[in-house]
Amino acid sequence: MLLTVTLYFYQLPMILGSLLVRHEYPHSHAARLAALHGYDLWITLATVIFAAVEIGFLVWLYRHQLQKRNPLHFGRRKFRLESLFFLFLMYVLVLAVNLVVARFGTPNNQQGILDEMKILPVTLFFLAGVLAPFIEELTFRGIFMNLFWAKDNRFNEWAAIITSGLVFGLMHEPHLSVFLLLYSSLGWILAYTYRYHRDLRYSIGLHVMINFPSALAALLQAL
């Protein structure tokens, strides 16, 4: 239930905007798209506000969770130069996975974002490229991984990584396909990053590295 609410709460302005223009223009699909495009900046502002509220709540929940139970000592760690090399390697691994899966086409989730970019380019840029990494990492890595498999041993470490990645994959691609493997792989890489550093900032940073360039490219193409 928390995962569903988390994934859709900050998208409510976009959903409500779509419903509003559908009510205003019930018989013209072209008019609906044009009207929705005209609301892009307003929907962007509302989305950022909703996301700020949601991120604030998730940060509070995450910190509260760690205060009550934190056997793995998650928290802020001193920055090490080797972490940059680690993030670079993980990013290269993500690119390699994307290149392999690209031979099978474009995932429905990604195609949906590209289609919506043509209508709400600024909203989708902030949603996918900036806000989603924070919200998804707080949810799938921070909160979810701390609920289960909290013992400090190899079995619990890999069980946490596999479970978190699979749930992440299913929320992006609910059908059994090669694209489920793609999103699950991304989830496993992000989960391993979080578990390795035991600091959520690193998986958030990697997630931004993954999402931001493609979101920016799609925005520039849509404008």
mmCIF file with all atom_site columns, C-alpha atoms in Angstrom:
data_model
loop_
_atom_site.group_PDB
_atom_site.id
_atom_site.type_symbol
_atom_site.label_atom_id
_atom_site.label_alt_id
_atom_site.label_comp_id
_atom_site.label_asym_id
_atom_site.label_entity_id
_atom_site.label_seq_id
_atom_site.pdbx_PDB_ins_code
_atom_site.Cartn_x
_atom_site.Cartn_y
_atom_site.Cartn_z
_atom_site.occupancy
_atom_site.B_iso_or_equiv
_atom_site.pdbx_formal_charge
_atom_site.auth_seq_id
_atom_site.auth_comp_id
_atom_site.auth_asym_id
_atom_site.auth_atom_id
_atom_site.pdbx_PDB_model_num
ATOM 1   C CA . MET A 1 1   ? 0.000   0.000   0.000   1.00 0.00 ? 1   MET A CA 1
ATOM 2   C CA . LEU A 1 2   ? 2.808   2.430   0.907   1.00 0.00 ? 2   LEU A CA 1
ATOM 3   C CA . LEU A 1 3   ? 4.589   1.628   -2.373  1.00 0.00 ? 3   LEU A CA 1
ATOM 4   C CA . THR A 1 4   ? 1.469   2.428   -4.420  1.00 0.00 ? 4   THR A CA 1
ATOM 5   C CA . VAL A 1 5   ? 0.760   5.675   -2.570  1.00 0.00 ? 5   VAL A CA 1
ATOM 6   C CA . THR A 1 6   ? 4.414   6.682   -2.855  1.00 0.00 ? 6   THR A CA 1
ATOM 7   C CA . LEU A 1 7   ? 4.543   6.100   -6.605  1.00 0.00 ? 7   LEU A CA 1
ATOM 8   C CA . TYR A 1 8   ? 1.376   8.052   -7.378  1.00 0.00 ? 8   TYR A CA 1
ATOM 9   C CA . PHE A 1 9   ? 0.984   10.802  -4.755  1.00 0.00 ? 9   PHE A CA 1
ATOM 10  C CA . TYR A 1 10  ? 3.425   13.244  -6.351  1.00 0.00 ? 10  TYR A CA 1
ATOM 11  C CA . GLN A 1 11  ? 1.894   12.448  -9.744  1.00 0.00 ? 11  GLN A CA 1
ATOM 12  C CA . LEU A 1 12  ? -1.572  13.579  -8.607  1.00 0.00 ? 12  LEU A CA 1
ATOM 13  C CA . PRO A 1 13  ? -1.312  17.058  -10.202 1.00 0.00 ? 13  PRO A CA 1
ATOM 14  C CA . MET A 1 14  ? -0.658  15.451  -13.587 1.00 0.00 ? 14  MET A CA 1
ATOM 15  C CA . ILE A 1 15  ? -3.505  12.965  -13.097 1.00 0.00 ? 15  ILE A CA 1
ATOM 16  C CA . LEU A 1 16  ? -5.941  15.662  -11.910 1.00 0.00 ? 16  LEU A CA 1
ATOM 17  C CA . GLY A 1 17  ? -4.902  17.947  -14.781 1.00 0.00 ? 17  GLY A CA 1
ATOM 18  C CA . SER A 1 18  ? -5.700  15.193  -17.272 1.00 0.00 ? 18  SER A CA 1
ATOM 19  C CA . LEU A 1 19  ? -9.119  14.651  -15.682 1.00 0.00 ? 19  LEU A CA 1
ATOM 20  C CA . LEU A 1 20  ? -9.816  18.396  -15.722 1.00 0.00 ? 20  LEU A CA 1
ATOM 21  C CA . VAL A 1 21  ? -9.143  18.852  -19.444 1.00 0.00 ? 21  VAL A CA 1
ATOM 22  C CA . ARG A 1 22  ? -11.081 15.682  -20.209 1.00 0.00 ? 22  ARG A CA 1
ATOM 23  C CA . HIS A 1 23  ? -14.072 17.246  -18.473 1.00 0.00 ? 23  HIS A CA 1
ATOM 24  C CA . GLU A 1 24  ? -13.588 20.568  -20.289 1.00 0.00 ? 24  GLU A CA 1
ATOM 25  C CA . TYR A 1 25  ? -13.131 18.993  -23.734 1.00 0.00 ? 25  TYR A CA 1
ATOM 26  C CA . PRO A 1 26  ? -15.062 15.705  -23.678 1.00 0.00 ? 26  PRO A CA 1
ATOM 27  C CA . HIS A 1 27  ? -15.325 15.361  -27.463 1.00 0.00 ? 27  HIS A CA 1
ATOM 28  C CA . SER A 1 28  ? -11.950 16.558  -28.760 1.00 0.00 ? 28  SER A CA 1
ATOM 29  C CA . HIS A 1 29  ? -8.788  14.634  -28.058 1.00 0.00 ? 29  HIS A CA 1
ATOM 30  C CA . ALA A 1 30  ? -6.642  17.246  -29.829 1.00 0.00 ? 30  ALA A CA 1
ATOM 31  C CA . ALA A 1 31  ? -8.167  20.053  -27.740 1.00 0.00 ? 31  ALA A CA 1
ATOM 32  C CA . ARG A 1 32  ? -7.493  18.088  -24.552 1.00 0.00 ? 32  ARG A CA 1
ATOM 33  C CA . LEU A 1 33  ? -3.829  17.638  -25.450 1.00 0.00 ? 33  LEU A CA 1
ATOM 34  C CA . ALA A 1 34  ? -3.438  21.300  -26.364 1.00 0.00 ? 34  ALA A CA 1
ATOM 35  C CA . ALA A 1 35  ? -5.083  22.434  -23.119 1.00 0.00 ? 35  ALA A CA 1
ATOM 36  C CA . LEU A 1 36  ? -2.982  20.072  -21.035 1.00 0.00 ? 36  LEU A CA 1
ATOM 37  C CA . HIS A 1 37  ? 0.177   21.332  -22.749 1.00 0.00 ? 37  HIS A CA 1
ATOM 38  C CA . GLY A 1 38  ? -0.858  24.874  -21.808 1.00 0.00 ? 38  GLY A CA 1
ATOM 39  C CA . TYR A 1 39  ? -1.021  23.883  -18.138 1.00 0.00 ? 39  TYR A CA 1
ATOM 40  C CA . ASP A 1 40  ? 2.480   22.367  -18.197 1.00 0.00 ? 40  ASP A CA 1
ATOM 41  C CA . LEU A 1 41  ? 4.212   24.953  -15.989 1.00 0.00 ? 41  LEU A CA 1
ATOM 42  C CA . TRP A 1 42  ? 1.352   25.017  -13.477 1.00 0.00 ? 42  TRP A CA 1
ATOM 43  C CA . ILE A 1 43  ? 1.325   21.234  -13.261 1.00 0.00 ? 43  ILE A CA 1
ATOM 44  C CA . THR A 1 44  ? 5.113   21.313  -12.841 1.00 0.00 ? 44  THR A CA 1
ATOM 45  C CA . LEU A 1 45  ? 4.806   23.719  -9.892  1.00 0.00 ? 45  LEU A CA 1
ATOM 46  C CA . ALA A 1 46  ? 2.093   21.610  -8.259  1.00 0.00 ? 46  ALA A CA 1
ATOM 47  C CA . THR A 1 47  ? 4.110   18.421  -8.840  1.00 0.00 ? 47  THR A CA 1
ATOM 48  C CA . VAL A 1 48  ? 7.193   19.915  -7.175  1.00 0.00 ? 48  VAL A CA 1
ATOM 49  C CA . ILE A 1 49  ? 5.092   21.000  -4.177  1.00 0.00 ? 49  ILE A CA 1
ATOM 50  C CA . PHE A 1 50  ? 3.445   17.576  -3.835  1.00 0.00 ? 50  PHE A CA 1
ATOM 51  C CA . ALA A 1 51  ? 6.846   15.894  -4.184  1.00 0.00 ? 51  ALA A CA 1
ATOM 52  C CA . ALA A 1 52  ? 8.400   18.158  -1.534  1.00 0.00 ? 52  ALA A CA 1
ATOM 53  C CA . VAL A 1 53  ? 5.654   17.177  0.902   1.00 0.00 ? 53  VAL A CA 1
ATOM 54  C CA . GLU A 1 54  ? 6.093   13.514  0.059   1.00 0.00 ? 54  GLU A CA 1
ATOM 55  C CA . ILE A 1 55  ? 9.894   13.603  0.311   1.00 0.00 ? 55  ILE A CA 1
ATOM 56  C CA . GLY A 1 56  ? 9.619   15.374  3.657   1.00 0.00 ? 56  GLY A CA 1
ATOM 57  C CA . PHE A 1 57  ? 7.309   12.660  4.952   1.00 0.00 ? 57  PHE A CA 1
ATOM 58  C CA . LEU A 1 58  ? 9.501   9.845   3.622   1.00 0.00 ? 58  LEU A CA 1
ATOM 59  C CA . VAL A 1 59  ? 12.647  11.384  5.144   1.00 0.00 ? 59  VAL A CA 1
ATOM 60  C CA . TRP A 1 60  ? 10.865  11.664  8.500   1.00 0.00 ? 60  TRP A CA 1
ATOM 61  C CA . LEU A 1 61  ? 9.660   8.066   8.250   1.00 0.00 ? 61  LEU A CA 1
ATOM 62  C CA . TYR A 1 62  ? 13.107  6.817   7.227   1.00 0.00 ? 62  TYR A CA 1
ATOM 63  C CA . ARG A 1 63  ? 14.859  8.615   10.086  1.00 0.00 ? 63  ARG A CA 1
ATOM 64  C CA . HIS A 1 64  ? 12.234  7.465   12.558  1.00 0.00 ? 64  HIS A CA 1
ATOM 65  C CA . GLN A 1 65  ? 12.730  3.916   11.334  1.00 0.00 ? 65  GLN A CA 1
ATOM 66  C CA . LEU A 1 66  ? 16.504  4.127   11.811  1.00 0.00 ? 66  LEU A CA 1
ATOM 67  C CA . GLN A 1 67  ? 16.142  5.627   15.285  1.00 0.00 ? 67  GLN A CA 1
ATOM 68  C CA . LYS A 1 68  ? 13.997  2.699   16.384  1.00 0.00 ? 68  LYS A CA 1
ATOM 69  C CA . ARG A 1 69  ? 16.029  -0.046  14.716  1.00 0.00 ? 69  ARG A CA 1
ATOM 70  C CA . ASN A 1 70  ? 19.297  0.292   12.831  1.00 0.00 ? 70  ASN A CA 1
ATOM 71  C CA . PRO A 1 71  ? 21.431  -2.839  13.318  1.00 0.00 ? 71  PRO A CA 1
ATOM 72  C CA . LEU A 1 72  ? 23.368  -2.180  10.090  1.00 0.00 ? 72  LEU A CA 1
ATOM 73  C CA . HIS A 1 73  ? 24.232  1.393   11.121  1.00 0.00 ? 73  HIS A CA 1
ATOM 74  C CA . PHE A 1 74  ? 22.823  3.121   8.071   1.00 0.00 ? 74  PHE A CA 1
ATOM 75  C CA . GLY A 1 75  ? 23.440  6.844   7.988   1.00 0.00 ? 75  GLY A CA 1
ATOM 76  C CA . ARG A 1 76  ? 25.743  9.546   6.720   1.00 0.00 ? 76  ARG A CA 1
ATOM 77  C CA . ARG A 1 77  ? 29.237  8.259   6.027   1.00 0.00 ? 77  ARG A CA 1
ATOM 78  C CA . LYS A 1 78  ? 32.385  10.242  5.420   1.00 0.00 ? 78  LYS A CA 1
ATOM 79  C CA . PHE A 1 79  ? 32.932  10.756  1.702   1.00 0.00 ? 79  PHE A CA 1
ATOM 80  C CA . ARG A 1 80  ? 35.711  8.688   0.167   1.00 0.00 ? 80  ARG A CA 1
ATOM 81  C CA . LEU A 1 81  ? 37.291  9.257   -3.228  1.00 0.00 ? 81  LEU A CA 1
ATOM 82  C CA . GLU A 1 82  ? 36.848  5.586   -4.084  1.00 0.00 ? 82  GLU A CA 1
ATOM 83  C CA . SER A 1 83  ? 33.083  6.137   -3.920  1.00 0.00 ? 83  SER A CA 1
ATOM 84  C CA . LEU A 1 84  ? 33.278  8.209   -7.111  1.00 0.00 ? 84  LEU A CA 1
ATOM 85  C CA . PHE A 1 85  ? 35.017  5.317   -8.843  1.00 0.00 ? 85  PHE A CA 1
ATOM 86  C CA . PHE A 1 86  ? 32.368  2.941   -7.460  1.00 0.00 ? 86  PHE A CA 1
ATOM 87  C CA . LEU A 1 87  ? 29.509  5.105   -8.772  1.00 0.00 ? 87  LEU A CA 1
ATOM 88  C CA . PHE A 1 88  ? 31.222  5.377   -12.157 1.00 0.00 ? 88  PHE A CA 1
ATOM 89  C CA . LEU A 1 89  ? 31.523  1.593   -12.381 1.00 0.00 ? 89  LEU A CA 1
ATOM 90  C CA . MET A 1 90  ? 27.858  1.130   -11.416 1.00 0.00 ? 90  MET A CA 1
ATOM 91  C CA . TYR A 1 91  ? 26.830  3.709   -14.022 1.00 0.00 ? 91  TYR A CA 1
ATOM 92  C CA . VAL A 1 92  ? 28.824  1.902   -16.708 1.00 0.00 ? 92  VAL A CA 1
ATOM 93  C CA . LEU A 1 93  ? 27.118  -1.344  -15.661 1.00 0.00 ? 93  LEU A CA 1
ATOM 94  C CA . VAL A 1 94  ? 23.712  0.321   -16.003 1.00 0.00 ? 94  VAL A CA 1
ATOM 95  C CA . LEU A 1 95  ? 24.630  1.539   -19.500 1.00 0.00 ? 95  LEU A CA 1
ATOM 96  C CA . ALA A 1 96  ? 25.728  -1.983  -20.445 1.00 0.00 ? 96  ALA A CA 1
ATOM 97  C CA . VAL A 1 97  ? 22.406  -3.448  -19.274 1.00 0.00 ? 97  VAL A CA 1
ATOM 98  C CA . ASN A 1 98  ? 20.507  -0.787  -21.223 1.00 0.00 ? 98  ASN A CA 1
ATOM 99  C CA . LEU A 1 99  ? 22.478  -1.500  -24.378 1.00 0.00 ? 99  LEU A CA 1
ATOM 100 C CA . VAL A 1 100 ? 21.731  -5.213  -24.180 1.00 0.00 ? 100 VAL A CA 1
ATOM 101 C CA . VAL A 1 101 ? 18.016  -4.728  -23.502 1.00 0.00 ? 101 VAL A CA 1
ATOM 102 C CA . ALA A 1 102 ? 17.685  -1.997  -26.174 1.00 0.00 ? 102 ALA A CA 1
ATOM 103 C CA . ARG A 1 103 ? 17.923  -4.758  -28.785 1.00 0.00 ? 103 ARG A CA 1
ATOM 104 C CA . PHE A 1 104 ? 14.444  -5.894  -27.674 1.00 0.00 ? 104 PHE A CA 1
ATOM 105 C CA . GLY A 1 105 ? 12.782  -2.485  -28.073 1.00 0.00 ? 105 GLY A CA 1
ATOM 106 C CA . THR A 1 106 ? 11.572  0.200   -25.662 1.00 0.00 ? 106 THR A CA 1
ATOM 107 C CA . PRO A 1 107 ? 9.853   -0.693  -22.363 1.00 0.00 ? 107 PRO A CA 1
ATOM 108 C CA . ASN A 1 108 ? 6.221   0.410   -22.067 1.00 0.00 ? 108 ASN A CA 1
ATOM 109 C CA . ASN A 1 109 ? 7.090   2.495   -19.021 1.00 0.00 ? 109 ASN A CA 1
ATOM 110 C CA . GLN A 1 110 ? 9.808   4.367   -20.924 1.00 0.00 ? 110 GLN A CA 1
ATOM 111 C CA . GLN A 1 111 ? 7.663   4.774   -24.024 1.00 0.00 ? 111 GLN A CA 1
ATOM 112 C CA . GLY A 1 112 ? 4.870   6.185   -21.895 1.00 0.00 ? 112 GLY A CA 1
ATOM 113 C CA . ILE A 1 113 ? 7.236   8.796   -20.454 1.00 0.00 ? 113 ILE A CA 1
ATOM 114 C CA . LEU A 1 114 ? 8.461   9.736   -23.943 1.00 0.00 ? 114 LEU A CA 1
ATOM 115 C CA . ASP A 1 115 ? 4.863   10.125  -25.178 1.00 0.00 ? 115 ASP A CA 1
ATOM 116 C CA . GLU A 1 116 ? 3.885   12.245  -22.178 1.00 0.00 ? 116 GLU A CA 1
ATOM 117 C CA . MET A 1 117 ? 7.019   14.364  -22.663 1.00 0.00 ? 117 MET A CA 1
ATOM 118 C CA . LYS A 1 118 ? 5.471   15.702  -25.875 1.00 0.00 ? 118 LYS A CA 1
ATOM 119 C CA . ILE A 1 119 ? 2.474   16.999  -23.881 1.00 0.00 ? 119 ILE A CA 1
ATOM 120 C CA . LEU A 1 120 ? 3.992   17.925  -20.507 1.00 0.00 ? 120 LEU A CA 1
ATOM 121 C CA . PRO A 1 121 ? 7.728   18.262  -21.206 1.00 0.00 ? 121 PRO A CA 1
ATOM 122 C CA . VAL A 1 122 ? 8.720   20.355  -18.171 1.00 0.00 ? 122 VAL A CA 1
ATOM 123 C CA . THR A 1 123 ? 6.559   18.339  -15.768 1.00 0.00 ? 123 THR A CA 1
ATOM 124 C CA . LEU A 1 124 ? 7.948   15.019  -16.973 1.00 0.00 ? 124 LEU A CA 1
ATOM 125 C CA . PHE A 1 125 ? 11.509  16.333  -16.877 1.00 0.00 ? 125 PHE A CA 1
ATOM 126 C CA . PHE A 1 126 ? 11.236  17.229  -13.194 1.00 0.00 ? 126 PHE A CA 1
ATOM 127 C CA . LEU A 1 127 ? 9.192   14.147  -12.381 1.00 0.00 ? 127 LEU A CA 1
ATOM 128 C CA . ALA A 1 128 ? 11.483  11.583  -14.026 1.00 0.00 ? 128 ALA A CA 1
ATOM 129 C CA . GLY A 1 129 ? 14.838  13.318  -13.951 1.00 0.00 ? 129 GLY A CA 1
ATOM 130 C CA . VAL A 1 130 ? 14.830  14.969  -10.532 1.00 0.00 ? 130 VAL A CA 1
ATOM 131 C CA . LEU A 1 131 ? 12.010  13.917  -8.203  1.00 0.00 ? 131 LEU A CA 1
ATOM 132 C CA . ALA A 1 132 ? 11.606  10.190  -8.903  1.00 0.00 ? 132 ALA A CA 1
ATOM 133 C CA . PRO A 1 133 ? 15.174  9.256   -7.840  1.00 0.00 ? 133 PRO A CA 1
ATOM 134 C CA . PHE A 1 134 ? 14.680  10.771  -4.379  1.00 0.00 ? 134 PHE A CA 1
ATOM 135 C CA . ILE A 1 135 ? 11.217  9.300   -3.830  1.00 0.00 ? 135 ILE A CA 1
ATOM 136 C CA . GLU A 1 136 ? 12.014  5.862   -5.230  1.00 0.00 ? 136 GLU A CA 1
ATOM 137 C CA . GLU A 1 137 ? 15.287  5.518   -3.303  1.00 0.00 ? 137 GLU A CA 1
ATOM 138 C CA . LEU A 1 138 ? 13.665  6.561   -0.037  1.00 0.00 ? 138 LEU A CA 1
ATOM 139 C CA . THR A 1 139 ? 10.925  4.011   -0.682  1.00 0.00 ? 139 THR A CA 1
ATOM 140 C CA . PHE A 1 140 ? 12.558  0.989   -2.338  1.00 0.00 ? 140 PHE A CA 1
ATOM 141 C CA . ARG A 1 141 ? 15.979  1.206   -0.700  1.00 0.00 ? 141 ARG A CA 1
ATOM 142 C CA . GLY A 1 142 ? 15.687  3.307   2.446   1.00 0.00 ? 142 GLY A CA 1
ATOM 143 C CA . ILE A 1 143 ? 12.384  2.195   3.955   1.00 0.00 ? 143 ILE A CA 1
ATOM 144 C CA . PHE A 1 144 ? 11.756  -1.136  2.225   1.00 0.00 ? 144 PHE A CA 1
ATOM 145 C CA . MET A 1 145 ? 15.234  -2.597  2.727   1.00 0.00 ? 145 MET A CA 1
ATOM 146 C CA . ASN A 1 146 ? 15.224  -1.610  6.394   1.00 0.00 ? 146 ASN A CA 1
ATOM 147 C CA . LEU A 1 147 ? 11.980  -3.467  7.047   1.00 0.00 ? 147 LEU A CA 1
ATOM 148 C CA . PHE A 1 148 ? 13.337  -6.864  6.001   1.00 0.00 ? 148 PHE A CA 1
ATOM 149 C CA . TRP A 1 149 ? 16.626  -8.739  5.966   1.00 0.00 ? 149 TRP A CA 1
ATOM 150 C CA . ALA A 1 150 ? 18.230  -6.457  8.563   1.00 0.00 ? 150 ALA A CA 1
ATOM 151 C CA . LYS A 1 151 ? 20.798  -8.891  9.934   1.00 0.00 ? 151 LYS A CA 1
ATOM 152 C CA . ASP A 1 152 ? 24.423  -8.213  9.081   1.00 0.00 ? 152 ASP A CA 1
ATOM 153 C CA . ASN A 1 153 ? 25.369  -11.359 7.165   1.00 0.00 ? 153 ASN A CA 1
ATOM 154 C CA . ARG A 1 154 ? 25.821  -12.400 3.549   1.00 0.00 ? 154 ARG A CA 1
ATOM 155 C CA . PHE A 1 155 ? 22.443  -14.156 3.206   1.00 0.00 ? 155 PHE A CA 1
ATOM 156 C CA . ASN A 1 156 ? 20.445  -11.158 4.484   1.00 0.00 ? 156 ASN A CA 1
ATOM 157 C CA . GLU A 1 157 ? 22.519  -8.773  2.386   1.00 0.00 ? 157 GLU A CA 1
ATOM 158 C CA . TRP A 1 158 ? 21.767  -10.538 -0.899  1.00 0.00 ? 158 TRP A CA 1
ATOM 159 C CA . ALA A 1 159 ? 18.172  -11.324 0.064   1.00 0.00 ? 159 ALA A CA 1
ATOM 160 C CA . ALA A 1 160 ? 17.609  -7.595  0.668   1.00 0.00 ? 160 ALA A CA 1
ATOM 161 C CA . ILE A 1 161 ? 19.215  -6.649  -2.643  1.00 0.00 ? 161 ILE A CA 1
ATOM 162 C CA . ILE A 1 162 ? 17.327  -9.245  -4.691  1.00 0.00 ? 162 ILE A CA 1
ATOM 163 C CA . THR A 1 163 ? 13.958  -8.521  -3.058  1.00 0.00 ? 163 THR A CA 1
ATOM 164 C CA . SER A 1 164 ? 14.271  -4.746  -3.342  1.00 0.00 ? 164 SER A CA 1
ATOM 165 C CA . GLY A 1 165 ? 15.357  -4.938  -6.970  1.00 0.00 ? 165 GLY A CA 1
ATOM 166 C CA . LEU A 1 166 ? 12.561  -7.317  -7.911  1.00 0.00 ? 166 LEU A CA 1
ATOM 167 C CA . VAL A 1 167 ? 9.878   -5.174  -6.276  1.00 0.00 ? 167 VAL A CA 1
ATOM 168 C CA . PHE A 1 168 ? 11.362  -2.121  -8.016  1.00 0.00 ? 168 PHE A CA 1
ATOM 169 C CA . GLY A 1 169 ? 11.235  -3.987  -11.311 1.00 0.00 ? 169 GLY A CA 1
ATOM 170 C CA . LEU A 1 170 ? 7.634   -5.148  -10.855 1.00 0.00 ? 170 LEU A CA 1
ATOM 171 C CA . MET A 1 171 ? 6.442   -1.637  -10.027 1.00 0.00 ? 171 MET A CA 1
ATOM 172 C CA . HIS A 1 172 ? 7.907   -0.408  -13.340 1.00 0.00 ? 172 HIS A CA 1
ATOM 173 C CA . GLU A 1 173 ? 7.167   -3.475  -15.504 1.00 0.00 ? 173 GLU A CA 1
ATOM 174 C CA . PRO A 1 174 ? 4.418   -5.737  -14.060 1.00 0.00 ? 174 PRO A CA 1
ATOM 175 C CA . HIS A 1 175 ? 4.618   -8.283  -16.885 1.00 0.00 ? 175 HIS A CA 1
ATOM 176 C CA . LEU A 1 176 ? 7.042   -11.177 -17.229 1.00 0.00 ? 176 LEU A CA 1
ATOM 177 C CA . SER A 1 177 ? 9.378   -9.900  -19.939 1.00 0.00 ? 177 SER A CA 1
ATOM 178 C CA . VAL A 1 178 ? 12.930  -8.919  -20.696 1.00 0.00 ? 178 VAL A CA 1
ATOM 179 C CA . PHE A 1 179 ? 12.019  -5.409  -19.543 1.00 0.00 ? 179 PHE A CA 1
ATOM 180 C CA . LEU A 1 180 ? 11.199  -6.745  -16.095 1.00 0.00 ? 180 LEU A CA 1
ATOM 181 C CA . LEU A 1 181 ? 14.756  -8.052  -16.036 1.00 0.00 ? 181 LEU A CA 1
ATOM 182 C CA . LEU A 1 182 ? 15.984  -4.594  -17.091 1.00 0.00 ? 182 LEU A CA 1
ATOM 183 C CA . TYR A 1 183 ? 14.224  -2.718  -14.298 1.00 0.00 ? 183 TYR A CA 1
ATOM 184 C CA . SER A 1 184 ? 15.025  -5.402  -11.746 1.00 0.00 ? 184 SER A CA 1
ATOM 185 C CA . SER A 1 185 ? 18.696  -5.187  -12.744 1.00 0.00 ? 185 SER A CA 1
ATOM 186 C CA . LEU A 1 186 ? 18.629  -1.437  -12.213 1.00 0.00 ? 186 LEU A CA 1
ATOM 187 C CA . GLY A 1 187 ? 16.997  -2.034  -8.840  1.00 0.00 ? 187 GLY A CA 1
ATOM 188 C CA . TRP A 1 188 ? 19.663  -4.589  -7.894  1.00 0.00 ? 188 TRP A CA 1
ATOM 189 C CA . ILE A 1 189 ? 22.460  -2.180  -8.825  1.00 0.00 ? 189 ILE A CA 1
ATOM 190 C CA . LEU A 1 190 ? 20.881  0.607   -6.777  1.00 0.00 ? 190 LEU A CA 1
ATOM 191 C CA . ALA A 1 191 ? 20.208  -1.734  -3.859  1.00 0.00 ? 191 ALA A CA 1
ATOM 192 C CA . TYR A 1 192 ? 23.778  -2.991  -3.903  1.00 0.00 ? 192 TYR A CA 1
ATOM 193 C CA . THR A 1 193 ? 25.008  0.617   -3.917  1.00 0.00 ? 193 THR A CA 1
ATOM 194 C CA . TYR A 1 194 ? 22.899  1.388   -0.833  1.00 0.00 ? 194 TYR A CA 1
ATOM 195 C CA . ARG A 1 195 ? 23.893  -1.765  1.002   1.00 0.00 ? 195 ARG A CA 1
ATOM 196 C CA . TYR A 1 196 ? 27.578  -1.348  0.125   1.00 0.00 ? 196 TYR A CA 1
ATOM 197 C CA . HIS A 1 197 ? 27.851  2.243   1.321   1.00 0.00 ? 197 HIS A CA 1
ATOM 198 C CA . ARG A 1 198 ? 25.094  2.053   3.972   1.00 0.00 ? 198 ARG A CA 1
ATOM 199 C CA . ASP A 1 199 ? 24.354  5.655   3.066   1.00 0.00 ? 199 ASP A CA 1
ATOM 200 C CA . LEU A 1 200 ? 21.231  6.452   1.033   1.00 0.00 ? 200 LEU A CA 1
ATOM 201 C CA . ARG A 1 201 ? 22.848  9.482   -0.609  1.00 0.00 ? 201 ARG A CA 1
ATOM 202 C CA . TYR A 1 202 ? 24.938  7.233   -2.856  1.00 0.00 ? 202 TYR A CA 1
ATOM 203 C CA . SER A 1 203 ? 22.026  5.297   -4.341  1.00 0.00 ? 203 SER A CA 1
ATOM 204 C CA . ILE A 1 204 ? 20.121  8.568   -4.786  1.00 0.00 ? 204 ILE A CA 1
ATOM 205 C CA . GLY A 1 205 ? 23.132  10.060  -6.562  1.00 0.00 ? 205 GLY A CA 1
ATOM 206 C CA . LEU A 1 206 ? 23.448  7.039   -8.853  1.00 0.00 ? 206 LEU A CA 1
ATOM 207 C CA . HIS A 1 207 ? 19.717  7.114   -9.593  1.00 0.00 ? 207 HIS A CA 1
ATOM 208 C CA . VAL A 1 208 ? 19.976  10.789  -10.583 1.00 0.00 ? 208 VAL A CA 1
ATOM 209 C CA . MET A 1 209 ? 22.946  9.926   -12.825 1.00 0.00 ? 209 MET A CA 1
ATOM 210 C CA . ILE A 1 210 ? 20.784  7.306   -14.539 1.00 0.00 ? 210 ILE A CA 1
ATOM 211 C CA . ASN A 1 211 ? 17.593  9.347   -14.959 1.00 0.00 ? 211 ASN A CA 1
ATOM 212 C CA . PHE A 1 212 ? 18.704  12.950  -15.427 1.00 0.00 ? 212 PHE A CA 1
ATOM 213 C CA . PRO A 1 213 ? 20.588  12.738  -18.764 1.00 0.00 ? 213 PRO A CA 1
ATOM 214 C CA . SER A 1 214 ? 17.817  10.842  -20.550 1.00 0.00 ? 214 SER A CA 1
ATOM 215 C CA . ALA A 1 215 ? 15.133  13.142  -19.076 1.00 0.00 ? 215 ALA A CA 1
ATOM 216 C CA . LEU A 1 216 ? 17.100  16.222  -20.189 1.00 0.00 ? 216 LEU A CA 1
ATOM 217 C CA . ALA A 1 217 ? 17.580  14.789  -23.675 1.00 0.00 ? 217 ALA A CA 1
ATOM 218 C CA . ALA A 1 218 ? 13.859  14.045  -23.949 1.00 0.00 ? 218 ALA A CA 1
ATOM 219 C CA . LEU A 1 219 ? 13.012  17.566  -22.734 1.00 0.00 ? 219 LEU A CA 1
ATOM 220 C CA . LEU A 1 220 ? 15.283  19.219  -25.306 1.00 0.00 ? 220 LEU A CA 1
ATOM 221 C CA . GLN A 1 221 ? 13.821  17.050  -28.040 1.00 0.00 ? 221 GLN A CA 1
ATOM 222 C CA . ALA A 1 222 ? 10.258  17.891  -26.989 1.00 0.00 ? 222 ALA A CA 1
ATOM 223 C CA . LEU A 1 223 ? 10.753  21.657  -26.793 1.00 0.00 ? 223 LEU A CA 1
#
